[in-house]
Coordinates of C-alpha atoms in Angstrom, one line a residue:
M1 CA 63.7 70.6 181.2
G2 CA 60.5 71.9 182.6
D3 CA 60.1 75.5 183.8
R4 CA 60.6 74.5 187.4
S5 CA 63.7 72.6 186.7
T6 CA 65.1 75.4 184.7
V7 CA 64.5 77.9 187.5
S8 CA 66.1 75.6 190.0
A9 CA 69.1 75.2 187.7
R10 CA 69.4 78.9 187.4
R11 CA 69.2 79.4 191.2
Y12 CA 71.9 76.9 191.6
E13 CA 74.1 78.6 189.1
T14 CA 73.5 81.8 190.9
Y15 CA 74.6 80.2 194.2
V16 CA 77.9 78.8 192.7
R17 CA 78.5 82.1 190.9
W18 CA 78.2 84.1 194.2
T19 CA 80.2 81.5 196.2
V20 CA 83.1 82.0 193.8
Y21 CA 82.8 85.8 193.9
I22 CA 82.8 85.8 197.7
T23 CA 85.8 83.6 197.6
A24 CA 87.5 86.1 195.2
V25 CA 87.0 89.0 197.6
A26 CA 88.1 87.0 200.7
P27 CA 91.6 88.8 200.8
I28 CA 89.7 92.1 201.3
I29 CA 87.6 90.5 204.1
S30 CA 90.5 89.2 205.8
L31 CA 92.5 92.3 205.6
V32 CA 89.8 94.4 206.9
G33 CA 89.2 91.8 209.7
G34 CA 92.8 91.8 210.6
V35 CA 93.0 95.7 210.8
L36 CA 89.9 95.8 212.9
A37 CA 91.2 93.1 215.2
T38 CA 94.2 95.2 216.0
R39 CA 92.0 98.2 216.9
G40 CA 94.0 100.7 214.9
A41 CA 97.5 99.5 216.0
V42 CA 98.3 98.7 212.4
M43 CA 97.5 102.0 210.9
A44 CA 99.5 103.8 213.6
E45 CA 102.6 101.5 213.2
D46 CA 102.8 101.6 209.4
L47 CA 100.4 103.5 207.4
T48 CA 102.4 102.9 204.2
R49 CA 102.4 99.2 204.5
L50 CA 98.6 99.2 205.0
A51 CA 98.0 101.4 202.0
V52 CA 100.2 99.2 199.8
A53 CA 98.4 96.1 201.0
S54 CA 95.0 97.7 200.5
V55 CA 95.9 98.6 196.9
L56 CA 97.2 95.2 196.1
T57 CA 94.3 93.4 197.9
T58 CA 91.6 95.4 196.0
T59 CA 93.5 94.8 192.6
L60 CA 93.7 91.0 193.4
A61 CA 90.0 90.9 194.4
A62 CA 88.9 92.7 191.3
G63 CA 91.1 90.6 189.0
S64 CA 89.8 87.3 190.8
V65 CA 86.2 88.4 190.2
L66 CA 86.9 89.0 186.5
V67 CA 88.9 85.7 186.0
S68 CA 86.1 83.8 187.9
R69 CA 83.4 85.4 185.7
W70 CA 85.4 84.4 182.6
G71 CA 85.8 80.8 183.9
L72 CA 82.1 80.5 184.6
S73 CA 81.3 81.9 181.1
V74 CA 83.6 79.2 179.7
L75 CA 81.8 76.6 181.9
A76 CA 78.4 77.8 180.6
G77 CA 79.6 77.6 177.0
R78 CA 79.5 81.4 176.4
P79 CA 83.2 82.4 176.8
W80 CA 84.4 86.0 176.3
R81 CA 87.9 87.4 175.9
L82 CA 89.8 88.0 179.1
P83 CA 92.2 91.0 178.6
A84 CA 95.8 90.1 179.1
G85 CA 96.3 93.3 181.1
V86 CA 93.9 92.1 183.8
V87 CA 95.8 88.8 184.1
V88 CA 99.2 90.5 184.4
A89 CA 97.8 93.0 187.1
W90 CA 96.1 90.1 188.9
L91 CA 99.3 88.0 189.1
L92 CA 101.5 91.0 190.0
A93 CA 99.0 91.7 192.9
L94 CA 99.2 88.2 194.2
A95 CA 103.1 88.4 194.0
G96 CA 103.1 91.7 195.9
L97 CA 100.8 90.4 198.7
V98 CA 102.9 87.3 199.2
A99 CA 106.0 89.6 199.3
V100 CA 104.4 91.8 202.0
A101 CA 103.6 88.7 204.1
L102 CA 107.0 87.3 203.8
T103 CA 108.9 90.6 204.5
V104 CA 106.4 91.8 207.2
P105 CA 105.1 88.6 208.7
T106 CA 102.3 90.0 210.9
P107 CA 99.3 87.9 211.5
E108 CA 96.9 90.1 209.4
T109 CA 99.3 90.1 206.4
R110 CA 100.0 86.5 206.6
L111 CA 96.3 85.7 206.7
T112 CA 95.6 88.1 203.9
A113 CA 98.2 86.4 201.7
V114 CA 96.7 83.0 202.4
A115 CA 93.3 84.3 201.4
A116 CA 94.9 85.8 198.2
V117 CA 96.4 82.5 197.2
G118 CA 93.1 80.7 197.9
S119 CA 91.2 83.5 196.0
V120 CA 93.4 82.9 192.9
T121 CA 93.1 79.1 193.0
A122 CA 89.3 79.4 193.5
S123 CA 89.1 81.7 190.5
L124 CA 90.7 79.2 188.2
V125 CA 88.7 76.1 189.1
P126 CA 85.7 76.6 186.7
V127 CA 88.1 75.8 183.7
L128 CA 89.9 73.0 185.5
D129 CA 89.1 69.2 185.6
V130 CA 89.8 67.1 188.6
R131 CA 93.3 66.1 187.4
R132 CA 94.4 69.7 186.8
T133 CA 92.9 70.7 190.1
L134 CA 94.9 68.1 191.9
Y135 CA 98.1 69.3 190.1
L136 CA 97.4 72.8 191.2
N137 CA 96.8 71.7 194.8
A138 CA 100.2 69.7 194.7
A139 CA 101.9 72.7 193.2
I140 CA 100.8 74.9 196.2
V141 CA 102.0 72.4 198.6
V142 CA 105.4 72.0 196.9
A143 CA 105.8 75.8 196.7
A144 CA 104.9 76.2 200.4
A145 CA 107.3 73.5 201.6
P146 CA 110.5 75.5 201.6
L147 CA 108.8 78.1 204.0
A148 CA 108.8 75.5 206.7
A149 CA 112.5 76.4 207.4
F150 CA 111.5 80.1 208.1
G151 CA 108.5 79.7 210.2
D152 CA 106.1 77.7 212.3
L153 CA 105.5 74.3 210.5
W154 CA 102.0 73.8 212.1
L155 CA 101.0 77.4 211.0
L156 CA 102.2 76.6 207.5
V157 CA 100.2 73.4 207.4
R158 CA 97.2 75.3 208.6
D159 CA 97.7 77.8 205.8
V160 CA 98.1 75.2 203.1
M161 CA 94.8 73.4 204.4
L162 CA 93.0 76.6 204.3
V163 CA 94.0 77.3 200.6
S164 CA 93.1 73.7 199.7
V165 CA 89.6 74.2 201.4
Y166 CA 89.1 77.3 199.2
L167 CA 90.2 75.3 196.1
W168 CA 88.2 72.3 196.6
S169 CA 85.0 73.9 198.0
C170 CA 84.7 76.0 194.8
W171 CA 85.7 73.0 192.5
F172 CA 82.9 70.9 193.8
G173 CA 80.4 73.6 193.3
T174 CA 81.6 74.3 189.7
W175 CA 81.7 70.6 189.1
T176 CA 78.1 70.2 190.1
L177 CA 77.2 73.1 187.9
R178 CA 79.1 71.4 185.0
V179 CA 77.1 68.3 185.5
L180 CA 73.9 70.4 185.6
H181 CA 74.7 72.0 182.4
E182 CA 75.5 68.6 180.8
L183 CA 72.1 67.3 182.1
Q184 CA 70.3 70.4 180.6
Q185 CA 72.2 69.8 177.3
A186 CA 71.2 66.2 177.3
H187 CA 67.5 67.1 177.8
E188 CA 67.7 69.6 174.9
D189 CA 69.4 67.0 172.7
R190 CA 66.6 64.5 173.7
A191 CA 63.8 67.0 172.9
A192 CA 65.5 67.8 169.5
L193 CA 65.8 64.1 168.7
T194 CA 62.2 63.5 169.7
L195 CA 61.2 66.3 167.4
A196 CA 63.3 64.9 164.5
N197 CA 61.8 61.5 165.1
E198 CA 58.3 62.9 165.0
R199 CA 59.0 64.8 161.8
L200 CA 60.5 61.7 160.4
R201 CA 57.4 59.6 161.3
I202 CA 55.1 62.2 159.9
S203 CA 57.1 62.4 156.7
R204 CA 57.0 58.6 156.4
D205 CA 53.5 58.2 157.1
V206 CA 52.5 61.0 154.7
H207 CA 54.5 59.4 151.9
D208 CA 53.2 56.0 152.6
V209 CA 49.5 56.9 153.2
F210 CA 49.1 59.7 150.7
G211 CA 51.3 57.9 148.1
R212 CA 48.6 55.1 148.0
T213 CA 45.8 57.7 148.0
L214 CA 47.2 59.8 145.2
T215 CA 48.0 56.9 143.1
A216 CA 44.5 55.5 143.5
I217 CA 43.1 58.8 142.5
A218 CA 45.5 58.9 139.5
V219 CA 44.5 55.4 138.4
K220 CA 40.7 55.8 138.9
S221 CA 40.9 59.3 137.1
E222 CA 42.6 57.6 134.3
L223 CA 40.0 54.8 134.1
A224 CA 37.1 57.2 134.3
S225 CA 38.6 59.2 131.4
E226 CA 39.0 56.1 129.3
L227 CA 35.4 55.1 130.1
V228 CA 34.1 58.5 129.0
R229 CA 35.9 58.0 125.7
R230 CA 34.3 54.6 125.3
G231 CA 30.8 56.0 126.1
S232 CA 30.4 54.2 129.5
A233 CA 29.2 57.3 131.4
E234 CA 27.7 55.5 134.3
R235 CA 30.8 53.4 135.0
A236 CA 32.9 56.5 134.6
A237 CA 30.6 58.4 137.1
A238 CA 31.1 55.6 139.6
E239 CA 34.8 55.9 139.3
L240 CA 34.6 59.7 139.8
D241 CA 32.5 59.1 142.9
D242 CA 35.3 56.9 144.2
V243 CA 37.8 59.7 143.4
R244 CA 35.7 62.2 145.4
Q245 CA 35.4 59.8 148.3
L246 CA 39.1 59.3 148.3
A247 CA 39.7 63.1 148.4
Q248 CA 37.3 63.4 151.3
E249 CA 38.9 60.6 153.2
A250 CA 42.2 62.4 152.8
E251 CA 41.3 65.1 155.3
T252 CA 40.5 62.6 157.9
V253 CA 43.7 60.7 157.2
V254 CA 45.7 64.1 157.6
R255 CA 44.4 64.4 161.2
R256 CA 45.2 60.8 162.0
V257 CA 48.7 61.1 160.6
V258 CA 49.5 64.1 162.7
R259 CA 48.1 62.4 166.0
G260 CA 50.1 59.2 165.1
E261 CA 46.9 57.2 164.8
V262 CA 47.6 55.7 161.4
R263 CA 47.5 51.9 161.6
V264 CA 47.3 49.3 158.9
T265 CA 46.2 45.8 158.9
W266 CA 47.5 42.8 156.8
D267 CA 44.1 41.8 155.7
G268 CA 43.0 45.4 155.0
E269 CA 46.1 46.1 152.9
V270 CA 45.8 42.8 150.9
S271 CA 42.1 43.5 150.2
G272 CA 43.0 47.1 149.2
A273 CA 45.7 45.9 147.0
R274 CA 43.4 43.6 145.2
S275 CA 40.7 46.2 144.7
L276 CA 43.3 48.9 143.5
L277 CA 45.1 46.7 141.1
G278 CA 41.8 45.4 139.8
S279 CA 40.8 49.0 139.0
A280 CA 43.9 49.2 137.0
G281 CA 43.3 46.0 135.2
I282 CA 46.1 44.1 137.0
R283 CA 45.5 40.6 138.2
C284 CA 46.5 40.0 141.8
T285 CA 47.3 36.7 143.3
V286 CA 47.9 36.1 147.1
S287 CA 49.3 32.9 148.5
G288 CA 51.3 31.5 151.2
D289 CA 51.4 31.1 155.0
P290 CA 49.5 33.2 157.6
V291 CA 51.4 36.2 158.7
P292 CA 51.9 36.4 162.7
E293 CA 50.3 39.2 164.3
E294 CA 53.6 40.8 165.5
C295 CA 54.8 41.1 161.9
A296 CA 51.5 41.9 160.3
E297 CA 51.6 45.7 160.5
G298 CA 55.2 46.1 159.2
L299 CA 54.6 43.8 156.3
A300 CA 51.2 45.5 155.7
W301 CA 53.1 48.7 155.1
V302 CA 55.2 46.9 152.5
V303 CA 52.3 45.8 150.7
R304 CA 50.9 49.3 150.5
E305 CA 54.1 50.8 149.2
G306 CA 54.8 47.9 146.9
M307 CA 51.4 48.3 145.4
T308 CA 51.9 52.0 145.0
N309 CA 55.2 51.5 143.2
V310 CA 53.8 48.9 140.9
L311 CA 51.1 51.3 139.8
R312 CA 53.5 54.3 139.5
H313 CA 56.5 52.7 138.0
S314 CA 55.7 49.5 136.0
A315 CA 53.4 48.3 133.3
A316 CA 52.5 45.1 135.1
T317 CA 49.6 42.9 134.1
Q318 CA 50.0 40.4 137.1
V319 CA 51.1 40.9 140.6
T320 CA 51.8 38.1 143.2
L321 CA 52.0 38.3 147.0
A322 CA 53.6 35.3 148.5
T323 CA 54.4 34.7 152.2
T324 CA 56.6 31.9 153.6
T325 CA 57.4 31.1 157.2
E326 CA 60.6 29.0 157.7
D327 CA 63.9 29.0 159.7
G328 CA 62.4 31.4 162.2
Q329 CA 61.5 34.1 159.7
V330 CA 58.5 35.4 157.7
Q331 CA 59.3 36.4 154.2
L332 CA 57.0 38.5 151.9
T333 CA 57.7 38.5 148.3
I334 CA 56.0 41.1 146.0
A335 CA 56.5 40.2 142.3
N336 CA 55.2 42.0 139.2
D337 CA 55.7 41.3 135.4
G338 CA 56.2 44.8 134.4
A339 CA 60.0 45.2 134.9
G340 CA 60.6 45.5 131.2
R341 CA 57.7 47.8 130.0
V342 CA 56.5 51.4 130.4
R343 CA 53.3 52.4 132.0
S344 CA 51.8 55.7 130.9
V345 CA 49.9 57.5 133.7
A346 CA 47.5 60.0 132.2
A347 CA 46.7 61.8 135.4
R348 CA 50.3 62.6 136.0
G349 CA 50.9 63.5 132.3
T350 CA 54.2 61.6 132.5
A351 CA 55.6 58.2 131.8
T352 CA 57.9 56.3 134.1
D353 CA 59.8 53.2 133.6
G354 CA 61.0 50.5 135.9
P355 CA 59.2 48.6 138.7
G356 CA 60.0 51.0 141.6
A357 CA 63.8 50.9 141.6
T358 CA 63.8 54.3 139.8
N359 CA 61.2 56.1 141.9
R360 CA 60.8 59.8 141.0
D361 CA 60.9 60.5 144.8
G362 CA 64.7 59.3 145.0
G363 CA 63.8 56.1 146.7
T364 CA 62.0 57.5 149.6
G365 CA 59.4 54.7 149.5
L366 CA 62.0 52.0 149.6
R367 CA 63.9 53.8 152.5
A368 CA 60.6 54.1 154.4
M369 CA 59.9 50.4 153.9
S370 CA 63.4 49.4 154.9
E371 CA 63.1 51.7 158.1
R372 CA 59.8 50.0 159.2
I373 CA 61.3 46.5 158.6
R374 CA 64.5 47.3 160.4
E375 CA 62.5 48.2 163.5
L376 CA 61.2 44.7 163.4
G377 CA 64.8 43.3 163.1
G378 CA 64.3 42.4 159.4
H379 CA 65.5 43.8 156.0
I380 CA 64.3 44.6 152.5
A381 CA 66.0 43.4 149.2
T382 CA 65.1 43.9 145.5
R383 CA 66.0 41.8 142.4
R384 CA 65.0 41.1 138.8
D385 CA 64.2 37.9 137.0
G386 CA 63.8 38.6 133.4
D387 CA 60.7 40.7 133.0
W388 CA 59.7 40.2 136.7
F389 CA 60.7 42.6 139.5
L390 CA 60.7 41.1 143.0
L391 CA 60.8 42.7 146.3
D392 CA 61.5 40.5 149.4
A393 CA 60.8 41.7 152.9
T394 CA 62.1 39.4 155.7
V395 CA 61.2 39.7 159.4
P396 CA 62.3 37.3 162.2
L397 CA 59.5 35.4 164.0
P398 CA 58.9 36.1 167.7
E399 CA 60.6 33.7 169.9
R400 CA 57.5 32.0 171.0
D401 CA 56.3 31.4 167.4
R402 CA 59.5 29.6 166.4
A403 CA 59.5 25.9 166.2

């Protein structure tokens, strides 16, 4: 979320927190208010009872604040341990206040006891869902029902309603806070997912783009080395000029990859494949139906990666690119005749075998191709036919282009 949204969320969290805290100290407020309303009559009549009620009320309020803080920490996902002694003292204080209200049923003690029950229930709501909150409210009603035989029914109904107001006003505040926390988490998850997708895109583009560039540099360097050995200095120099140009272009490509500006075209990739394969002495044949514009970029990436794998992992002398359009699909087949031979790459100082199914990069190229084609609703498949290795990329045609 943005800075302004984060500030607003924190303000609302502070509002809910202090609402629960004020509810927690409501018994003290009601007791003090009751004493002041009597203009000192209570103190003159029974100082002992007032002292006991004050201690119990203060203990209950302190316990309610601690319990509500614990509940809010659980709600925020940062729970801390609530001491068992606090819970015991808290519940004993509640029982004591209720006993005082029942044995000495003056208006001020009754109101303080009602506020105490409301304070306890309000302190618990941050960790309760709506079902458990309903159960708690029902339990309060059931517990209060027998008291109707010993007092004013309408007064009892008023007290139960007051406790329910305490309970649900705090619950709705904490529920809104819970939704706000979930919304913040969703925003954070979305940001993390966006970052992960961007990293994946950069990784895929770097692999696809620089795989081709580095392979071209390796092939041209190998060719230049061979030309030098044969005494063709001018041709070797031309190949080295191409290597220098590829290296210079790589810097520009890096910026384009980071900015997400890398785009490929079908015609450009086919032309580049012919040129690159020609430099390696591999004959390239292109045939088939025109590729629709909606499918062209995805299949162009397949051509780029397919040619890179041919040069890296096979000893092909011939490569064919064939496209067919039928049954509402476009299929690109890249075939090479080097599946059974080994190609030595002098620039790498290693020898690799296989046509691409045994990539040194652990299949990153094939996975990247598959991801791009899946985004178009298609799929990638590989197969062998004797010494030929075939890669098939199938993409569904757009609805308007289907017969």
